[in-house]
XYZ file of C-alpha atoms in Angstrom:
628
model
C -0.231 0.184 -0.177
C 2.703 2.571 1.033
C 4.624 1.646 -2.252
C 1.668 2.352 -4.296
C 1.145 5.634 -2.299
C 4.944 6.675 -2.978
C 5.101 6.160 -6.718
C 1.421 8.077 -6.674
C 2.700 11.136 -5.073
C 2.988 14.414 -6.796
C 5.393 17.454 -6.957
C 5.486 19.847 -4.030
C 3.663 23.335 -4.291
C 0.067 22.110 -5.159
C -2.429 24.452 -3.722
C -4.592 22.677 -1.017
C -7.366 22.949 1.083
C -5.508 22.598 4.245
C -8.700 22.830 6.195
C -9.997 19.353 4.924
C -6.068 17.791 5.609
C -6.441 19.056 9.309
C -9.540 17.649 10.194
C -8.339 14.217 9.473
C -4.933 14.788 11.261
C -6.848 15.795 14.336
C -9.109 13.152 13.859
C -6.534 10.694 14.120
C -3.474 12.527 15.941
C -0.352 13.140 14.260
C 1.033 11.875 17.697
C -0.349 8.530 17.930
C 2.739 6.795 16.378
C 3.407 4.189 18.525
C 6.983 2.555 19.222
C 7.718 -0.498 18.784
C 6.411 -3.194 21.263
C 8.579 -5.768 23.354
C 9.318 -8.308 20.355
C 12.463 -9.972 19.702
C 15.601 -7.467 17.892
C 16.056 -8.386 14.302
C 19.128 -6.035 14.309
C 20.593 -3.000 15.904
C 21.911 0.091 13.961
C 23.827 2.249 16.848
C 21.276 2.446 19.496
C 18.488 1.965 17.455
C 16.530 -1.454 17.058
C 14.959 -2.997 13.860
C 12.060 -5.292 15.595
C 10.608 -8.251 14.209
C 7.153 -6.992 13.651
C 8.997 -4.132 11.272
C 11.045 -6.890 9.631
C 8.016 -9.225 9.160
C 5.852 -6.465 7.454
C 8.816 -5.087 5.385
C 9.713 -8.788 4.146
C 5.489 -9.558 3.558
C 5.153 -6.312 1.641
C 8.101 -7.631 -0.757
C 7.452 -11.364 -1.396
C 4.016 -9.782 -1.975
C 5.093 -7.256 -4.410
C 7.227 -9.905 -6.465
C 4.180 -12.442 -6.769
C 2.327 -9.552 -7.891
C 4.982 -8.860 -10.646
C 6.035 -12.644 -11.324
C 2.802 -14.563 -10.710
C 4.302 -17.801 -11.393
C 7.239 -17.527 -9.141
C 7.860 -20.484 -6.850
C 8.304 -19.375 -3.175
C 11.147 -21.772 -3.343
C 13.176 -19.402 -5.069
C 12.826 -16.486 -2.632
C 15.488 -17.968 -0.666
C 18.167 -18.168 -3.658
C 16.969 -14.586 -4.205
C 18.303 -13.884 -0.683
C 14.728 -11.745 -0.086
C 15.228 -11.597 3.511
C 18.878 -10.525 3.191
C 17.942 -7.446 1.068
C 14.764 -6.795 3.334
C 17.182 -6.394 6.347
C 19.546 -4.243 4.467
C 16.979 -1.621 3.154
C 15.873 -1.438 6.881
C 18.975 -0.858 7.749
C 20.045 1.426 5.458
C 16.774 3.818 6.167
C 17.678 3.392 9.908
C 20.988 4.936 9.183
C 19.346 7.440 6.790
C 17.125 8.969 9.675
C 19.897 8.987 12.264
C 21.789 10.788 9.490
C 18.560 13.048 9.662
C 18.681 13.742 13.057
C 22.463 14.522 13.148
C 21.948 17.118 10.613
C 18.917 18.689 12.183
C 16.618 18.024 8.988
C 12.856 17.752 10.060
C 9.359 17.566 8.423
C 6.950 20.166 9.004
C 3.364 19.532 9.578
C 2.796 21.514 6.697
C 5.190 19.359 4.558
C 3.447 16.374 5.414
C 0.094 17.292 4.545
C 0.905 18.967 1.301
C 2.742 15.622 0.289
C -0.047 13.156 1.553
C -3.108 15.443 -0.115
C -1.165 15.533 -3.618
C -1.431 11.565 -3.713
C -3.764 10.664 -6.091
C -5.179 7.823 -4.143
C -6.312 10.049 -1.376
C -8.017 12.440 -3.757
C -11.971 12.630 -4.985
C -13.233 12.629 -8.799
C -12.359 16.406 -8.941
C -8.759 15.825 -7.811
C -8.990 17.331 -4.335
C -7.873 15.660 -1.067
C -10.676 14.289 0.657
C -10.526 13.091 4.212
C -13.236 10.275 3.761
C -11.692 8.855 0.750
C -8.234 9.159 2.988
C -9.872 7.111 5.745
C -11.533 4.355 3.615
C -8.212 3.808 1.716
C -6.128 3.701 4.631
C -8.736 1.224 6.536
C -9.085 -0.937 3.071
C -5.419 -1.875 3.812
C -5.718 -2.510 7.732
C -3.611 0.954 8.246
C -4.118 3.432 10.931
C -3.345 6.694 9.834
C -0.943 7.297 12.417
C 1.040 4.491 11.167
C 0.707 5.729 7.763
C 1.812 9.378 8.677
C 4.969 8.106 10.554
C 6.219 5.808 7.777
C 5.463 8.502 5.269
C 7.031 11.485 6.930
C 10.334 8.909 7.604
C 10.099 8.543 3.719
C 9.893 12.488 3.318
C 13.055 12.800 5.850
C 15.111 10.062 4.326
C 14.241 11.645 0.566
C 15.868 15.135 1.933
C 18.495 13.132 3.168
C 19.308 11.180 -0.112
C 18.893 14.378 -1.980
C 21.282 16.272 0.001
C 24.150 13.511 -0.532
C 24.028 13.728 -4.060
C 23.462 17.546 -4.590
C 27.109 17.898 -5.830
C 25.861 15.068 -9.053
C 26.556 16.650 -12.584
C 27.320 15.349 -15.868
C 28.786 17.747 -18.717
C 28.130 17.184 -22.178
C 31.309 15.307 -23.358
C 30.717 12.997 -20.610
C 27.392 12.255 -21.768
C 28.372 12.267 -25.512
C 30.651 9.760 -24.768
C 28.604 7.722 -22.942
C 25.959 8.014 -25.877
C 28.534 6.953 -28.784
C 29.966 4.144 -26.815
C 26.248 2.701 -26.304
C 25.115 3.676 -29.742
C 27.959 2.414 -31.830
C 26.992 -0.675 -33.952
C 29.362 -2.748 -35.714
C 29.183 -5.692 -38.348
C 31.484 -8.399 -38.755
C 33.170 -10.961 -41.472
C 33.119 -14.486 -39.656
C 34.262 -17.962 -40.509
C 31.729 -20.602 -38.760
C 32.813 -23.932 -37.962
C 29.381 -25.455 -37.050
C 29.221 -28.002 -34.443
C 26.379 -29.605 -36.815
C 28.972 -30.859 -39.365
C 30.782 -32.792 -36.346
C 27.970 -34.346 -34.947
C 28.554 -38.103 -36.545
C 31.906 -37.818 -35.487
C 30.919 -37.084 -31.871
C 30.754 -40.596 -30.677
C 29.513 -41.284 -27.027
C 29.747 -44.325 -25.122
C 27.464 -46.117 -22.489
C 30.556 -45.261 -20.122
C 30.320 -41.811 -20.702
C 26.991 -41.586 -20.118
C 27.049 -43.369 -16.713
C 30.193 -41.313 -15.680
C 28.181 -38.292 -16.360
C 25.218 -39.103 -14.299
C 27.355 -40.467 -11.316
C 28.973 -37.042 -11.628
C 26.038 -35.039 -11.808
C 23.424 -37.171 -9.747
C 22.080 -33.993 -7.798
C 20.918 -32.791 -11.163
C 18.418 -35.856 -11.387
C 17.401 -35.650 -7.629
C 13.839 -36.086 -6.335
C 12.836 -34.633 -3.287
C 11.086 -36.615 -0.491
C 7.023 -35.964 -1.210
C 3.788 -36.380 0.730
C 0.165 -35.682 0.304
C -1.678 -35.155 3.105
C -5.466 -35.004 4.390
C -6.107 -31.915 6.525
C -8.304 -29.438 8.139
C -7.654 -25.447 7.139
C -7.949 -23.577 10.580
C -7.796 -20.219 9.008
C -9.873 -17.432 8.625
C -10.296 -18.669 4.828
C -11.364 -22.261 5.840
C -13.435 -21.231 8.432
C -15.343 -18.800 6.360
C -18.038 -21.388 5.265
C -19.062 -21.533 8.963
C -19.928 -18.052 9.499
C -23.169 -16.500 8.175
C -22.957 -12.995 6.727
C -26.070 -10.630 6.343
C -26.494 -9.068 2.951
C -27.403 -6.049 4.637
C -24.288 -5.555 6.510
C -22.166 -5.961 3.444
C -24.169 -3.480 1.478
C -23.345 -1.055 4.407
C -19.947 -2.104 4.048
C -20.221 -1.137 0.424
C -21.686 2.531 1.613
C -18.879 3.148 3.756
C -15.942 1.942 1.589
C -16.976 2.886 -2.077
C -13.478 4.567 -3.196
C -11.756 1.582 -1.730
C -13.385 -0.808 -4.993
C -12.629 2.315 -7.447
C -11.424 0.488 -10.690
C -8.737 2.289 -12.710
C -9.239 2.521 -16.320
C -8.075 -0.431 -18.074
C -7.449 -1.677 -21.853
C -7.578 -4.447 -23.429
C -5.487 -4.243 -26.626
C -3.581 -6.694 -29.130
C -0.422 -5.399 -31.056
C 1.566 -6.517 -34.013
C 5.396 -5.717 -33.521
C 8.273 -4.805 -36.190
C 11.297 -4.351 -34.463
C 12.983 -1.085 -34.859
C 16.338 0.283 -33.447
C 15.702 3.289 -31.528
C 18.507 4.849 -33.008
C 18.000 3.372 -36.886
C 18.967 4.837 -40.052
C 16.416 6.330 -42.599
C 16.936 3.526 -44.984
C 15.681 1.096 -42.093
C 13.073 3.344 -40.547
C 11.823 3.299 -44.243
C 11.942 -0.432 -44.566
C 10.188 -1.293 -41.524
C 7.307 1.253 -42.230
C 6.752 -0.229 -45.543
C 6.390 -3.424 -43.809
C 4.382 -2.868 -41.541
C 1.766 -0.429 -43.488
C 1.402 -3.573 -45.566
C 0.549 -5.647 -42.474
C -1.969 -2.559 -41.427
C -3.648 -2.394 -45.068
C -4.778 -6.413 -44.285
C -5.912 -5.911 -40.837
C -8.094 -2.754 -41.785
C -9.143 -4.931 -44.667
C -10.789 -7.209 -42.125
C -8.711 -9.976 -41.800
C -8.265 -11.976 -38.630
C -5.840 -9.581 -36.432
C -4.372 -12.478 -34.235
C -3.865 -14.665 -37.475
C -1.673 -11.734 -38.649
C 0.380 -11.186 -35.572
C 1.308 -14.893 -35.646
C 2.523 -14.245 -38.874
C 4.311 -10.910 -39.098
C 4.928 -9.606 -35.213
C 8.056 -9.929 -34.429
C 7.499 -9.555 -30.697
C 6.893 -12.248 -27.614
C 3.246 -12.126 -28.052
C 3.136 -13.125 -31.580
C 2.639 -16.618 -30.594
C -0.890 -15.701 -29.061
C -2.311 -13.357 -31.481
C -0.408 -10.436 -30.411
C -2.731 -10.493 -27.209
C -1.519 -8.007 -24.288
C -4.100 -8.930 -21.878
C -5.416 -6.442 -19.656
C -3.268 -3.593 -18.297
C -3.905 -0.020 -16.552
C -1.880 3.315 -17.251
C 1.879 3.300 -16.339
C 2.463 -0.333 -17.191
C 3.104 0.215 -21.207
C 5.529 2.622 -22.841
C 4.128 6.083 -22.920
C 3.469 6.448 -26.801
C 2.028 3.188 -26.675
C -0.306 3.855 -23.798
C -1.299 7.435 -25.456
C -2.482 5.771 -28.455
C -4.205 2.997 -26.664
C -6.115 5.296 -24.153
C -7.106 7.768 -26.998
C -8.819 4.699 -28.894
C -12.367 3.578 -29.486
C -13.040 -0.660 -29.264
C -12.224 -2.789 -31.825
C -10.128 -0.061 -33.514
C -6.731 -0.477 -34.992
C -4.188 2.193 -34.724
C -2.086 3.767 -37.485
C 1.625 2.579 -36.479
C 2.915 3.750 -33.527
C 6.990 3.983 -32.775
C 8.337 3.102 -29.422
C 11.538 2.023 -28.577
C 10.948 -1.318 -29.302
C 10.118 -0.589 -33.096
C 6.558 0.037 -34.774
C 3.425 -1.276 -33.531
C -0.070 -2.005 -34.921
C -2.629 -2.046 -31.688
C -5.958 -3.236 -31.882
C -8.075 -2.174 -29.051
C -10.084 -4.662 -27.894
C -11.928 -2.735 -24.842
C -11.653 -0.103 -22.907
C -12.838 0.221 -19.619
C -13.255 3.662 -17.935
C -12.540 3.948 -14.211
C -15.205 3.468 -12.235
C -16.885 2.365 -8.792
C -18.386 -1.191 -9.595
C -22.277 -1.483 -8.522
C -22.618 -3.631 -5.086
C -24.008 -6.381 -6.698
C -20.407 -6.673 -8.739
C -18.663 -6.804 -5.533
C -21.012 -8.278 -2.944
C -19.395 -11.724 -3.187
C -15.957 -10.316 -2.324
C -17.537 -8.318 0.052
C -19.502 -11.014 1.588
C -16.014 -13.323 2.042
C -13.921 -10.539 3.283
C -16.654 -10.266 6.089
C -16.626 -13.758 6.810
C -12.944 -14.246 6.705
C -12.956 -11.229 9.282
C -15.613 -12.822 11.586
C -14.065 -15.997 11.135
C -10.694 -15.166 12.152
C -12.202 -14.739 15.778
C -13.326 -18.507 15.783
C -9.815 -20.044 14.394
C -8.375 -20.386 18.351
C -11.128 -21.694 19.490
C -11.843 -24.219 16.813
C -8.512 -25.066 17.216
C -8.805 -25.839 20.880
C -11.865 -28.088 20.146
C -10.571 -29.674 17.333
C -7.607 -30.887 19.280
C -9.563 -31.882 21.930
C -11.652 -34.178 19.740
C -8.606 -35.565 18.086
C -7.129 -36.629 21.657
C -10.046 -38.221 21.947
C -9.735 -40.774 19.177
C -11.892 -39.161 16.813
C -10.882 -38.953 13.193
C -10.220 -36.145 11.033
C -13.478 -37.415 8.903
C -15.598 -37.117 12.057
C -14.243 -33.914 13.335
C -14.747 -32.535 9.711
C -18.229 -33.619 9.962
C -19.440 -32.404 13.131
C -17.630 -28.736 13.075
C -18.923 -28.361 9.577
C -15.536 -28.303 8.067
C -14.133 -29.223 4.601
C -11.546 -32.246 4.682
C -9.288 -31.242 2.000
C -6.727 -33.500 0.210
C -3.619 -31.992 -1.199
C -1.409 -33.607 -4.154
C 2.176 -34.701 -3.508
C 4.713 -32.055 -2.613
C 8.193 -31.621 -1.262
C 8.878 -29.571 1.442
C 9.996 -26.380 -0.850
C 6.345 -27.067 -2.223
C 4.692 -26.764 1.206
C 3.633 -23.097 1.339
C 2.325 -23.065 -2.090
C 0.435 -26.770 -1.672
C -1.153 -26.472 1.620
C -0.195 -23.036 2.884
C 2.210 -24.089 5.590
C 5.760 -22.585 6.327
C 9.038 -24.740 5.644
C 9.984 -25.343 8.970
C 6.185 -26.633 9.853
C 6.400 -29.196 6.853
C 8.959 -30.898 8.509
C 6.809 -32.474 10.756
C 5.044 -34.192 7.713
C 8.151 -35.743 6.411
C 9.175 -37.244 9.935
C 6.246 -39.602 10.331
C 5.111 -42.681 8.312
C 2.051 -42.821 5.935
C -1.528 -42.952 8.288
C -0.501 -40.829 10.803
C -1.848 -38.047 12.396
C 0.106 -35.475 13.328
C -0.377 -34.499 16.731
C 0.499 -30.787 16.756
C -1.168 -27.980 14.872
C 0.835 -26.881 11.810
C 1.292 -23.036 11.651
C -0.343 -21.551 8.401
C -1.373 -18.221 7.301
C -3.471 -16.236 9.714
C -4.231 -19.841 11.422
C -3.191 -23.778 11.360
C -3.648 -26.881 9.268
C -4.690 -30.083 11.555
C -3.128 -32.893 9.158
C -2.644 -36.564 8.257
C 0.007 -38.105 6.162
C -1.829 -39.936 3.320
C 1.682 -41.417 1.024
C 5.075 -40.319 1.933
C 7.807 -40.859 -0.438
C 11.379 -41.043 0.519
C 14.230 -38.840 -1.588
C 15.551 -40.676 -4.489
C 16.968 -39.904 -8.064
C 15.763 -40.209 -11.443
C 16.971 -43.734 -13.049
C 19.665 -43.590 -15.322
C 17.258 -45.235 -18.136
C 14.880 -42.310 -17.656
C 17.890 -39.482 -18.193
C 20.187 -41.200 -20.545
C 18.932 -39.805 -23.916
C 18.843 -36.205 -22.344
C 22.457 -36.949 -21.365
C 23.744 -38.372 -24.840
C 21.943 -35.857 -26.186
C 23.640 -33.034 -24.154
C 27.055 -35.042 -24.328
C 27.111 -35.179 -28.280
C 26.673 -31.513 -28.266
C 29.582 -30.634 -26.039
C 31.661 -32.869 -27.730
C 30.639 -31.480 -31.385
C 31.607 -28.069 -29.950
C 34.869 -29.194 -28.822
C 35.446 -30.864 -32.465
C 34.619 -28.006 -34.432
C 37.011 -25.775 -31.838
C 40.000 -28.155 -32.412
C 39.149 -27.601 -36.091
C 39.221 -24.102 -35.944
C 42.579 -24.247 -34.134
C 44.235 -26.267 -36.626
C 43.251 -23.862 -39.386
C 44.437 -20.643 -37.112
C 47.787 -20.067 -38.650
C 46.309 -20.222 -42.121
C 43.243 -17.899 -41.289
C 45.344 -15.195 -39.507
C 47.381 -14.842 -41.895
C 44.545 -14.389 -44.296
C 45.245 -17.648 -46.392
C 41.405 -18.552 -46.405
C 41.469 -21.378 -49.178
C 39.729 -24.689 -47.955
C 38.186 -22.495 -45.449
C 34.714 -22.087 -44.710
C 32.728 -19.602 -46.361
C 33.127 -15.528 -45.534
C 29.953 -14.461 -44.206
C 28.410 -10.794 -42.821
C 26.712 -10.160 -39.760
C 24.561 -6.954 -39.974
C 25.245 -4.135 -37.567
C 24.837 -5.599 -34.029
C 25.002 -3.436 -30.797
C 27.776 -4.416 -27.765
C 25.122 -6.413 -26.120
C 22.790 -9.106 -27.908
C 22.087 -11.534 -30.313
C 25.113 -12.231 -33.128
C 22.770 -13.128 -36.311
C 24.721 -16.349 -37.603
C 26.680 -16.532 -34.544
C 24.634 -16.603 -31.652
C 24.987 -15.073 -27.985
C 28.453 -14.941 -27.894
C 30.201 -12.133 -25.487
C 33.590 -12.665 -26.157
C 33.064 -12.238 -29.709
C 31.692 -8.991 -29.353
C 34.160 -7.696 -26.991
C 36.931 -8.644 -29.376
C 34.957 -6.951 -32.448
C 34.628 -3.649 -30.441
C 37.924 -3.651 -29.402
C 39.358 -4.123 -32.996
C 41.067 -0.958 -34.220
C 41.714 -2.767 -37.878
C 40.627 -5.619 -40.330
C 42.102 -8.600 -38.975
C 41.039 -11.792 -38.539
C 40.634 -12.687 -34.514
C 40.412 -15.779 -32.847
C 39.069 -18.954 -32.837
C 36.193 -18.415 -30.260
C 34.206 -21.063 -29.009
C 30.252 -20.547 -28.838
C 27.320 -22.189 -28.580
C 26.775 -23.691 -32.175
C 30.565 -24.306 -33.037
C 33.692 -22.009 -33.426
C 34.471 -18.895 -35.169
C 36.887 -16.565 -36.518
C 35.962 -12.709 -36.835
C 37.067 -9.595 -38.207
C 35.518 -5.829 -38.178
C 33.674 -5.316 -41.104
C 32.129 -1.650 -41.003
C 31.569 1.007 -37.855
C 28.389 2.608 -37.622
C 28.807 5.454 -35.568
C 25.292 7.795 -34.478
C 24.997 10.958 -36.180
C 25.202 14.272 -34.947
C 20.815 14.469 -35.404
C 20.683 11.383 -33.231
C 22.900 12.455 -30.320
C 20.926 15.925 -30.388
C 17.688 14.373 -30.324
C 18.669 11.532 -27.226
C 20.963 14.019 -25.463
C 18.432 15.222 -22.737
C 17.690 11.495 -22.094
C 21.397 10.654 -22.112
C 22.284 13.528 -19.486
C 18.954 12.368 -17.220
C 19.735 8.832 -17.334
C 23.464 9.429 -16.642
C 22.698 11.617 -13.845
C 20.140 9.376 -12.429
C 22.721 6.814 -12.399
C 25.706 9.054 -10.751
C 23.284 9.858 -8.052
C 22.741 6.046 -7.536
C 26.069 5.717 -7.118
C 26.996 8.725 -4.868
C 23.829 7.614 -2.667
C 25.593 4.305 -2.333
C 28.074 5.257 -1.445
C 26.829 7.716 0.809
C 25.125 4.901 3.021
C 28.018 2.943 2.897
C 30.117 5.476 4.479
C 27.636 5.469 6.842
C 27.469 1.782 7.484
C 31.184 1.650 7.840
C 31.340 4.052 10.480
C 27.898 2.581 12.598
C 27.982 -0.272 14.736
C 25.528 -2.727 13.060
C 24.508 -6.153 14.817
C 22.296 -8.797 13.115
C 20.578 -10.601 15.878
C 18.653 -12.896 14.380
C 20.568 -14.903 11.781
C 19.123 -17.953 12.233
C 15.689 -16.756 10.540
C 17.418 -14.692 7.681
C 19.144 -18.093 7.122
C 15.698 -19.691 7.001
C 13.949 -17.246 4.872
């Protein structure tokens, strides 16, 4: 919530109806900012403690943000990403900046705080004015008190002041900007001799012994973790919601009090066809791409199936799905694309639109205006929410009852029937998959993997906002995929690797002649189109070593051989394409802006590091970090 509000905050100096804001601040009281409770300490920064609840809240917000951005992410990957460490480092940096603000005597006045909060769009009414009722409803819908929000937001403004003060001297000269622009924009083409691995496939013999040796050496790749399947009762607000009755009148009253919390932003459902075109493309390339996309546009407007045209002509990643982009709101697409989409009518097909990705033809499938839905549209959502809130009060009592019945010898089936609960059956899952499969922590899941099949675990297992009570139905020990199952893929991999080595050996054998420009009997000389410093090289593939060599070359001499994913290659510089003066002038402001931003980030990181180096920082709960 707070991150969303920060992203929507506007610039300072907006004229505001301060009287309205004062009412809200008096209602909650700016001073109602309670300090941390006597919970476990996560870390200390000088004399300031970072408490466990603060860390937990920040961690859960970060996890939620990642899940929203990458819906398919497996929770087991969070540990690999080191999210817990990142969150704690962020809290430490925040604490250091707040301490520095205090040392420098920096403050945020009540007027500054009110101005900033009032400029946040989510707290404004349809007329774009700060609305106390919208403010209260929005915070209440997110389970936040105004005191808590105001304290955090005030701290945000303070840390922002410290950061801005630390980078106030940052600047970028024209010479520096131009040098960076030329470096990033320069393109080169290359001649190359490709010794293709495909030509050596038949010579790349692989024995059964080699396959077995690879399997034994890399057995961990083929590990199958222990798995269980369980029957369980979910004693959580969600699991108990069906046992709670909610009157429709209550739901309607809740809707009437919180209408703004249900407001839907303007959103579009669109498809597109992309013809790729570099931002700094030459006039000839622009003309060619324009001609190509206009032919497609003519077909689209003649009534041909847009999805089929996208599958055939689009050069973007959505081509296989007919160019479908799904539903999105403002701010999720690049601005030129967004501006066109939200100005179109349903079913309309746009003229070509130029963005940093290339030229687009856009078809607007449906545009939904920003609105507050009717009660009927959200009735089910509200009734579920109210039922779960009421059910949350029943979790402890229901758990006590269920545990008593278990101790008396009753089965989960009998308990479910008596308590009117649903007995769930899980799919097979591993320890790492437990949070997704049944909503419990990996630590709680250990109980399930320590008992044999048919055993009802005699302790409740902690889940989000509650517990589960479970019986292990099936249990499979850790194992490895059998060699017979993976031998074919191992053989294929070894043949590919050997083929590349044979191609590389052949190239090395020809080095003396090729480097002397004696190409008799060598593969045909081919030439790539212009390529940038990073990215795929047509005909060669992704080969960072090759790209570095060509961009470092100052003459047309053969270089190599270099091993690639498709074999081995010699290369030599063919042509250099420097960005034009016009391109520089057009990009100058953006380059300055990007370089300045990067320089500020580097200065800010150095500044925070200097604060950390001088501070006494003690991590108190490494054990928890290791588990996250």
